[in-house]
Amino acid sequence: GAVVSQHPSRVICKSGTSVKIECRSLDFQATTMFWYRQFPKQSLMLMATSNEGSKATYEQGVEKDKFLINHASLTLSTLTVTSAHPEDSSFYICSALRASGGSFSYEQYFGPGTRLTVT
Amino acid sequence: GQNIDQPTEMTATEGAIVQINCTYQTSGFNGLFWYQQHAGEAPTFLSYNVLDGLEEKGRFSSFLSRSKGYSYLLLKELQMKDSASYLCAVMDSNYQLIWGAGTKLIIKP
């Protein structure tokens, strides 16, 4: 099946620093990628929709200046957590949409996630 | 507003069949996804339905009724490894995903 990778898988950073997380679709082109965060024992929370070549669409309550998203190519989207704080510690997951079959059929593949710990 | 409802938790017996329901109210509809998520891991894609009817993939089947805003995930021949959370998500008219809170499925021997 299709593979989506994330790098790094785990990162620990100091409060006030910035962290970049990469999401790559390894064997297909993804015009749309999604970024989620998940707190322990809670469901996924969509942060933003990343479209190649255009600005990301952020969900309500998500600070676009704090969580910078860049979808520079059809296989790569990056999420940069700027000026990280301990409350940003979470599990960040990306996913990529792959069109399958006809125009209205999609499959979505998730990356393995990145665990961010801000100290 | 947009809303996805699914039961919080279900319990079933190994070898049995279980059906997890999902109802939705969204701005437009571009398909419904089901995912499986084991604790501490990213969700795994299970199915995508955009047309009414039943889609079967091995032990898992997913059904959709757009007129009723309803879907279910059917798991047959349950195995202990099927213990996980099952997430229902709908893609709305803007191609954004609206997520349910997930159903925790507990399988007992």
PDB file of C-alpha atoms in Angstrom:
ATOM      1  CA  GLY A   1       0.000   0.000   0.000  1.00  0.00           C
ATOM      2  CA  ALA A   2       0.863   3.640  -0.165  1.00  0.00           C
ATOM      3  CA  VAL A   3       3.366   4.933   2.360  1.00  0.00           C
ATOM      4  CA  VAL A   4       3.533   8.236   4.136  1.00  0.00           C
ATOM      5  CA  SER A   5       6.564   9.018   6.208  1.00  0.00           C
ATOM      6  CA  GLN A   6       7.174  11.595   8.907  1.00  0.00           C
ATOM      7  CA  HIS A   7      10.417  12.902  10.234  1.00  0.00           C
ATOM      8  CA  PRO A   8      11.410  13.037  12.980  1.00  0.00           C
ATOM      9  CA  SER A   9       9.456  10.371  14.822  1.00  0.00           C
ATOM     10  CA  ARG A  10      10.308  11.877  18.180  1.00  0.00           C
ATOM     11  CA  VAL A  11      11.698  15.256  19.107  1.00  0.00           C
ATOM     12  CA  ILE A  12      12.434  16.978  22.366  1.00  0.00           C
ATOM     13  CA  CYS A  13      13.039  20.696  22.282  1.00  0.00           C
ATOM     14  CA  LYS A  14      13.390  23.555  24.698  1.00  0.00           C
ATOM     15  CA  SER A  15      10.666  26.082  25.247  1.00  0.00           C
ATOM     16  CA  GLY A  16      10.965  28.997  22.843  1.00  0.00           C
ATOM     17  CA  THR A  17      12.627  27.092  20.036  1.00  0.00           C
ATOM     18  CA  SER A  18      11.078  26.059  16.724  1.00  0.00           C
ATOM     19  CA  VAL A  19      10.614  22.546  15.421  1.00  0.00           C
ATOM     20  CA  LYS A  20       9.986  21.419  11.855  1.00  0.00           C
ATOM     21  CA  ILE A  21       8.153  18.194  11.075  1.00  0.00           C
ATOM     22  CA  GLU A  22       8.226  16.750   7.570  1.00  0.00           C
ATOM     23  CA  CYS A  23       5.526  14.671   5.968  1.00  0.00           C
ATOM     24  CA  ARG A  24       6.284  12.822   2.737  1.00  0.00           C
ATOM     25  CA  SER A  25       4.189  10.676   0.463  1.00  0.00           C
ATOM     26  CA  LEU A  26       6.723   8.125  -0.734  1.00  0.00           C
ATOM     27  CA  ASP A  27       5.069   6.479  -3.697  1.00  0.00           C
ATOM     28  CA  PHE A  28       2.299   8.797  -4.815  1.00  0.00           C
ATOM     29  CA  GLN A  29       1.611  12.461  -5.365  1.00  0.00           C
ATOM     30  CA  ALA A  30      -0.611  14.158  -2.853  1.00  0.00           C
ATOM     31  CA  THR A  31      -2.136  17.501  -3.714  1.00  0.00           C
ATOM     32  CA  THR A  32      -3.751  17.538  -0.292  1.00  0.00           C
ATOM     33  CA  MET A  33      -2.202  16.684   3.035  1.00  0.00           C
ATOM     34  CA  PHE A  34      -3.690  17.060   6.488  1.00  0.00           C
ATOM     35  CA  TRP A  35      -2.062  17.831   9.801  1.00  0.00           C
ATOM     36  CA  TYR A  36      -3.517  16.556  13.074  1.00  0.00           C
ATOM     37  CA  ARG A  37      -2.594  16.548  16.692  1.00  0.00           C
ATOM     38  CA  GLN A  38      -3.694  14.054  19.246  1.00  0.00           C
ATOM     39  CA  PHE A  39      -3.576  14.324  23.000  1.00  0.00           C
ATOM     40  CA  PRO A  40      -3.532  11.171  25.106  1.00  0.00           C
ATOM     41  CA  LYS A  41      -6.828   9.272  25.109  1.00  0.00           C
ATOM     42  CA  GLN A  42      -8.422  11.781  22.755  1.00  0.00           C
ATOM     43  CA  SER A  43      -9.432  11.653  19.135  1.00  0.00           C
ATOM     44  CA  LEU A  44      -7.503  13.213  16.323  1.00  0.00           C
ATOM     45  CA  MET A  45      -7.906  16.946  16.008  1.00  0.00           C
ATOM     46  CA  LEU A  46      -7.539  18.385  12.544  1.00  0.00           C
ATOM     47  CA  MET A  47      -5.243  21.378  12.592  1.00  0.00           C
ATOM     48  CA  ALA A  48      -5.058  22.339   8.953  1.00  0.00           C
ATOM     49  CA  THR A  49      -5.472  21.234   5.389  1.00  0.00           C
ATOM     50  CA  SER A  50      -2.384  21.676   3.274  1.00  0.00           C
ATOM     51  CA  ASN A  51      -2.782  22.111  -0.472  1.00  0.00           C
ATOM     52  CA  GLU A  52       0.196  22.030  -2.791  1.00  0.00           C
ATOM     53  CA  GLY A  53       1.029  25.435  -4.164  1.00  0.00           C
ATOM     54  CA  SER A  54      -1.411  27.382  -2.019  1.00  0.00           C
ATOM     55  CA  LYS A  55      -1.871  28.545   1.531  1.00  0.00           C
ATOM     56  CA  ALA A  56      -2.998  26.061   4.135  1.00  0.00           C
ATOM     57  CA  THR A  57      -6.500  26.199   5.519  1.00  0.00           C
ATOM     58  CA  TYR A  58      -6.483  26.268   9.292  1.00  0.00           C
ATOM     59  CA  GLU A  59      -9.171  25.005  11.605  1.00  0.00           C
ATOM     60  CA  GLN A  60     -10.789  27.392  14.011  1.00  0.00           C
ATOM     61  CA  GLY A  61      -8.669  27.962  17.054  1.00  0.00           C
ATOM     62  CA  VAL A  62      -5.406  26.936  15.415  1.00  0.00           C
ATOM     63  CA  GLU A  63      -2.889  29.785  15.234  1.00  0.00           C
ATOM     64  CA  LYS A  64      -1.527  30.005  11.714  1.00  0.00           C
ATOM     65  CA  ASP A  65       1.456  32.090  12.832  1.00  0.00           C
ATOM     66  CA  LYS A  66       2.424  29.488  15.383  1.00  0.00           C
ATOM     67  CA  PHE A  67       1.918  26.401  13.238  1.00  0.00           C
ATOM     68  CA  LEU A  68       3.459  27.208   9.873  1.00  0.00           C
ATOM     69  CA  ILE A  69       2.596  24.839   7.075  1.00  0.00           C
ATOM     70  CA  ASN A  70       4.355  24.674   3.751  1.00  0.00           C
ATOM     71  CA  HIS A  71       3.287  22.279   1.000  1.00  0.00           C
ATOM     72  CA  ALA A  72       6.101  22.945  -1.424  1.00  0.00           C
ATOM     73  CA  SER A  73       5.751  19.906  -3.628  1.00  0.00           C
ATOM     74  CA  LEU A  74       3.346  17.097  -4.400  1.00  0.00           C
ATOM     75  CA  THR A  75       5.193  14.799  -2.037  1.00  0.00           C
ATOM     76  CA  LEU A  76       6.223  17.021   0.853  1.00  0.00           C
ATOM     77  CA  SER A  77       4.446  19.108   3.451  1.00  0.00           C
ATOM     78  CA  THR A  78       6.114  20.592   6.503  1.00  0.00           C
ATOM     79  CA  LEU A  79       4.719  21.762   9.808  1.00  0.00           C
ATOM     80  CA  THR A  80       6.842  24.159  11.840  1.00  0.00           C
ATOM     81  CA  VAL A  81       5.901  24.737  15.437  1.00  0.00           C
ATOM     82  CA  THR A  82       7.316  28.154  16.214  1.00  0.00           C
ATOM     83  CA  SER A  83       8.282  29.335  19.676  1.00  0.00           C
ATOM     84  CA  ALA A  84       7.204  26.035  21.142  1.00  0.00           C
ATOM     85  CA  HIS A  85       5.811  25.840  24.654  1.00  0.00           C
ATOM     86  CA  PRO A  86       5.161  22.846  26.921  1.00  0.00           C
ATOM     87  CA  GLU A  87       1.466  22.926  26.050  1.00  0.00           C
ATOM     88  CA  ASP A  88       2.428  22.230  22.432  1.00  0.00           C
ATOM     89  CA  SER A  89       3.707  18.824  23.501  1.00  0.00           C
ATOM     90  CA  SER A  90       1.576  16.354  21.597  1.00  0.00           C
ATOM     91  CA  PHE A  91       1.487  13.657  18.956  1.00  0.00           C
ATOM     92  CA  TYR A  92       1.421  15.265  15.502  1.00  0.00           C
ATOM     93  CA  ILE A  93       0.161  13.162  12.633  1.00  0.00           C
ATOM     94  CA  CYS A  94       0.012  13.967   8.946  1.00  0.00           C
ATOM     95  CA  SER A  95      -1.945  12.270   6.232  1.00  0.00           C
ATOM     96  CA  ALA A  96      -1.962  12.429   2.476  1.00  0.00           C
ATOM     97  CA  LEU A  97      -4.835  12.020   0.070  1.00  0.00           C
ATOM     98  CA  ARG A  98      -4.370   9.861  -2.970  1.00  0.00           C
ATOM     99  CA  ALA A  99      -6.943   9.837  -5.710  1.00  0.00           C
ATOM    100  CA  SER A 100      -7.915   6.310  -6.641  1.00  0.00           C
ATOM    101  CA  GLY A 101     -10.214   5.090  -9.359  1.00  0.00           C
ATOM    102  CA  GLY A 102     -12.410   7.914 -10.601  1.00  0.00           C
ATOM    103  CA  SER A 103     -12.296  11.606  -9.782  1.00  0.00           C
ATOM    104  CA  PHE A 104     -14.415  11.234  -6.671  1.00  0.00           C
ATOM    105  CA  SER A 105     -12.621   8.425  -4.972  1.00  0.00           C
ATOM    106  CA  TYR A 106      -9.865   8.958  -2.458  1.00  0.00           C
ATOM    107  CA  GLU A 107      -7.726   6.996  -0.140  1.00  0.00           C
ATOM    108  CA  GLN A 108      -6.112   8.611   2.808  1.00  0.00           C
ATOM    109  CA  TYR A 109      -2.859   7.409   4.270  1.00  0.00           C
ATOM    110  CA  PHE A 110      -1.499   8.467   7.592  1.00  0.00           C
ATOM    111  CA  GLY A 111       2.057   9.045   8.584  1.00  0.00           C
ATOM    112  CA  PRO A 112       3.372   7.296  11.668  1.00  0.00           C
ATOM    113  CA  GLY A 113       3.246  10.463  13.727  1.00  0.00           C
ATOM    114  CA  THR A 114       5.765  12.670  15.488  1.00  0.00           C
ATOM    115  CA  ARG A 115       5.861  12.896  19.235  1.00  0.00           C
ATOM    116  CA  LEU A 116       6.888  16.378  20.301  1.00  0.00           C
ATOM    117  CA  THR A 117       7.958  17.083  23.845  1.00  0.00           C
ATOM    118  CA  VAL A 118       8.677  20.663  24.806  1.00  0.00           C
ATOM    119  CA  THR A 119      10.625  21.094  28.019  1.00  0.00           C
TER     120      THR A 119
ATOM    121  CA  GLY B   1     -23.165  22.972  12.609  1.00  0.00           C
ATOM    122  CA  GLN B   2     -21.292  19.914  11.504  1.00  0.00           C
ATOM    123  CA  ASN B   3     -21.515  16.821  13.633  1.00  0.00           C
ATOM    124  CA  ILE B   4     -20.413  13.204  13.615  1.00  0.00           C
ATOM    125  CA  ASP B   5     -21.836  10.788  16.180  1.00  0.00           C
ATOM    126  CA  GLN B   6     -20.608   7.334  17.040  1.00  0.00           C
ATOM    127  CA  PRO B   7     -20.806   5.301  20.246  1.00  0.00           C
ATOM    128  CA  THR B   8     -18.055   5.914  22.752  1.00  0.00           C
ATOM    129  CA  GLU B   9     -17.385   2.287  23.578  1.00  0.00           C
ATOM    130  CA  MET B  10     -18.508  -1.183  22.580  1.00  0.00           C
ATOM    131  CA  THR B  11     -17.696  -4.652  23.846  1.00  0.00           C
ATOM    132  CA  ALA B  12     -17.820  -7.858  21.831  1.00  0.00           C
ATOM    133  CA  THR B  13     -16.657 -11.452  22.077  1.00  0.00           C
ATOM    134  CA  GLU B  14     -13.836 -13.036  20.114  1.00  0.00           C
ATOM    135  CA  GLY B  15     -15.193 -14.766  17.011  1.00  0.00           C
ATOM    136  CA  ALA B  16     -18.414 -12.755  16.993  1.00  0.00           C
ATOM    137  CA  ILE B  17     -19.644  -9.928  14.767  1.00  0.00           C
ATOM    138  CA  VAL B  18     -19.915  -6.284  15.760  1.00  0.00           C
ATOM    139  CA  GLN B  19     -21.405  -3.257  14.001  1.00  0.00           C
ATOM    140  CA  ILE B  20     -20.200   0.250  14.766  1.00  0.00           C
ATOM    141  CA  ASN B  21     -22.593   2.973  13.677  1.00  0.00           C
ATOM    142  CA  CYS B  22     -21.840   6.506  12.599  1.00  0.00           C
ATOM    143  CA  THR B  23     -24.338   9.275  11.877  1.00  0.00           C
ATOM    144  CA  TYR B  24     -23.389  12.613  10.429  1.00  0.00           C
ATOM    145  CA  GLN B  25     -24.610  16.095   9.596  1.00  0.00           C
ATOM    146  CA  THR B  26     -22.176  18.020   7.435  1.00  0.00           C
ATOM    147  CA  SER B  27     -21.983  20.844   4.926  1.00  0.00           C
ATOM    148  CA  GLY B  28     -21.849  18.775   1.798  1.00  0.00           C
ATOM    149  CA  PHE B  29     -20.528  15.277   1.418  1.00  0.00           C
ATOM    150  CA  ASN B  30     -17.501  13.982  -0.424  1.00  0.00           C
ATOM    151  CA  GLY B  31     -17.185  10.602   1.179  1.00  0.00           C
ATOM    152  CA  LEU B  32     -16.959   8.861   4.518  1.00  0.00           C
ATOM    153  CA  PHE B  33     -13.854   7.200   5.926  1.00  0.00           C
ATOM    154  CA  TRP B  34     -13.359   4.577   8.587  1.00  0.00           C
ATOM    155  CA  TYR B  35     -10.059   4.221  10.421  1.00  0.00           C
ATOM    156  CA  GLN B  36      -8.670   1.881  13.015  1.00  0.00           C
ATOM    157  CA  GLN B  37      -6.369   3.238  15.653  1.00  0.00           C
ATOM    158  CA  HIS B  38      -4.449   1.259  18.214  1.00  0.00           C
ATOM    159  CA  ALA B  39      -3.369   3.084  21.330  1.00  0.00           C
ATOM    160  CA  GLY B  40      -0.272   5.191  20.772  1.00  0.00           C
ATOM    161  CA  GLU B  41      -0.278   4.712  17.007  1.00  0.00           C
ATOM    162  CA  ALA B  42      -1.501   6.725  14.033  1.00  0.00           C
ATOM    163  CA  PRO B  43      -4.831   5.665  12.554  1.00  0.00           C
ATOM    164  CA  THR B  44      -4.906   3.127   9.761  1.00  0.00           C
ATOM    165  CA  PHE B  45      -7.215   3.641   6.811  1.00  0.00           C
ATOM    166  CA  LEU B  46      -9.920   0.961   6.582  1.00  0.00           C
ATOM    167  CA  SER B  47     -12.473   2.116   4.023  1.00  0.00           C
ATOM    168  CA  TYR B  48     -13.918   4.944   1.985  1.00  0.00           C
ATOM    169  CA  ASN B  49     -17.566   5.134   0.893  1.00  0.00           C
ATOM    170  CA  VAL B  50     -18.979   7.801  -1.376  1.00  0.00           C
ATOM    171  CA  LEU B  51     -21.863   5.887  -2.924  1.00  0.00           C
ATOM    172  CA  ASP B  52     -24.716   4.179  -1.103  1.00  0.00           C
ATOM    173  CA  GLY B  53     -24.302   0.524  -0.365  1.00  0.00           C
ATOM    174  CA  LEU B  54     -21.976  -1.989   1.167  1.00  0.00           C
ATOM    175  CA  GLU B  55     -18.235  -2.239   0.550  1.00  0.00           C
ATOM    176  CA  GLU B  56     -16.618  -5.472   1.681  1.00  0.00           C
ATOM    177  CA  LYS B  57     -12.931  -5.957   2.408  1.00  0.00           C
ATOM    178  CA  GLY B  58     -12.197  -9.277   3.999  1.00  0.00           C
ATOM    179  CA  ARG B  59     -13.480  -9.352   7.563  1.00  0.00           C
ATOM    180  CA  PHE B  60     -14.409  -5.667   7.444  1.00  0.00           C
ATOM    181  CA  SER B  61     -17.379  -4.165   5.619  1.00  0.00           C
ATOM    182  CA  SER B  62     -18.606  -0.579   5.495  1.00  0.00           C
ATOM    183  CA  PHE B  63     -22.090   0.589   4.595  1.00  0.00           C
ATOM    184  CA  LEU B  64     -23.321   4.037   3.610  1.00  0.00           C
ATOM    185  CA  SER B  65     -26.737   5.647   3.284  1.00  0.00           C
ATOM    186  CA  ARG B  66     -26.368   9.260   2.208  1.00  0.00           C
ATOM    187  CA  SER B  67     -30.080   9.996   2.482  1.00  0.00           C
ATOM    188  CA  LYS B  68     -30.016   8.956   6.135  1.00  0.00           C
ATOM    189  CA  GLY B  69     -26.620  10.425   6.945  1.00  0.00           C
ATOM    190  CA  TYR B  70     -25.613   7.032   8.248  1.00  0.00           C
ATOM    191  CA  SER B  71     -22.796   4.568   7.972  1.00  0.00           C
ATOM    192  CA  TYR B  72     -21.690   1.474   9.784  1.00  0.00           C
ATOM    193  CA  LEU B  73     -18.530  -0.568  10.014  1.00  0.00           C
ATOM    194  CA  LEU B  74     -19.091  -4.305  10.339  1.00  0.00           C
ATOM    195  CA  LEU B  75     -16.365  -6.500  11.748  1.00  0.00           C
ATOM    196  CA  LYS B  76     -16.716 -10.269  11.432  1.00  0.00           C
ATOM    197  CA  GLU B  77     -14.865 -13.130  13.082  1.00  0.00           C
ATOM    198  CA  LEU B  78     -13.500 -10.805  15.698  1.00  0.00           C
ATOM    199  CA  GLN B  79      -9.946 -11.291  16.841  1.00  0.00           C
ATOM    200  CA  MET B  80      -8.269  -9.948  19.940  1.00  0.00           C
ATOM    201  CA  LYS B  81      -6.098  -7.702  17.766  1.00  0.00           C
ATOM    202  CA  ASP B  82      -9.263  -5.917  16.614  1.00  0.00           C
ATOM    203  CA  SER B  83      -9.393  -4.221  19.999  1.00  0.00           C
ATOM    204  CA  ALA B  84      -8.832  -0.610  19.022  1.00  0.00           C
ATOM    205  CA  SER B  85     -10.578   2.680  18.462  1.00  0.00           C
ATOM    206  CA  TYR B  86     -12.564   3.040  15.250  1.00  0.00           C
ATOM    207  CA  LEU B  87     -12.861   6.510  13.812  1.00  0.00           C
ATOM    208  CA  CYS B  88     -15.537   7.725  11.424  1.00  0.00           C
ATOM    209  CA  ALA B  89     -14.778  10.820   9.365  1.00  0.00           C
ATOM    210  CA  VAL B  90     -16.719  12.653   6.663  1.00  0.00           C
ATOM    211  CA  MET B  91     -15.187  14.796   3.942  1.00  0.00           C
ATOM    212  CA  ASP B  92     -17.317  17.883   3.500  1.00  0.00           C
ATOM    213  CA  SER B  93     -17.899  20.105   0.492  1.00  0.00           C
ATOM    214  CA  ASN B  94     -14.560  21.835   1.072  1.00  0.00           C
ATOM    215  CA  TYR B  95     -12.749  18.503   1.099  1.00  0.00           C
ATOM    216  CA  GLN B  96     -12.002  18.849   4.775  1.00  0.00           C
ATOM    217  CA  LEU B  97     -12.436  15.997   7.178  1.00  0.00           C
ATOM    218  CA  ILE B  98     -14.952  16.147   9.994  1.00  0.00           C
ATOM    219  CA  TRP B  99     -14.064  13.569  12.607  1.00  0.00           C
ATOM    220  CA  GLY B 100     -16.103  11.568  15.055  1.00  0.00           C
ATOM    221  CA  ALA B 101     -14.691  11.080  18.532  1.00  0.00           C
ATOM    222  CA  GLY B 102     -14.062   7.400  17.871  1.00  0.00           C
ATOM    223  CA  THR B 103     -15.513   4.177  19.222  1.00  0.00           C
ATOM    224  CA  LYS B 104     -13.371   2.134  21.544  1.00  0.00           C
ATOM    225  CA  LEU B 105     -13.939  -1.533  20.783  1.00  0.00           C
ATOM    226  CA  ILE B 106     -13.095  -4.022  23.499  1.00  0.00           C
ATOM    227  CA  ILE B 107     -12.832  -7.689  22.511  1.00  0.00           C
ATOM    228  CA  LYS B 108     -13.239 -10.298  25.220  1.00  0.00           C
ATOM    229  CA  PRO B 109     -12.114 -13.937  24.945  1.00  0.00           C
TER     230      PRO B 109
END
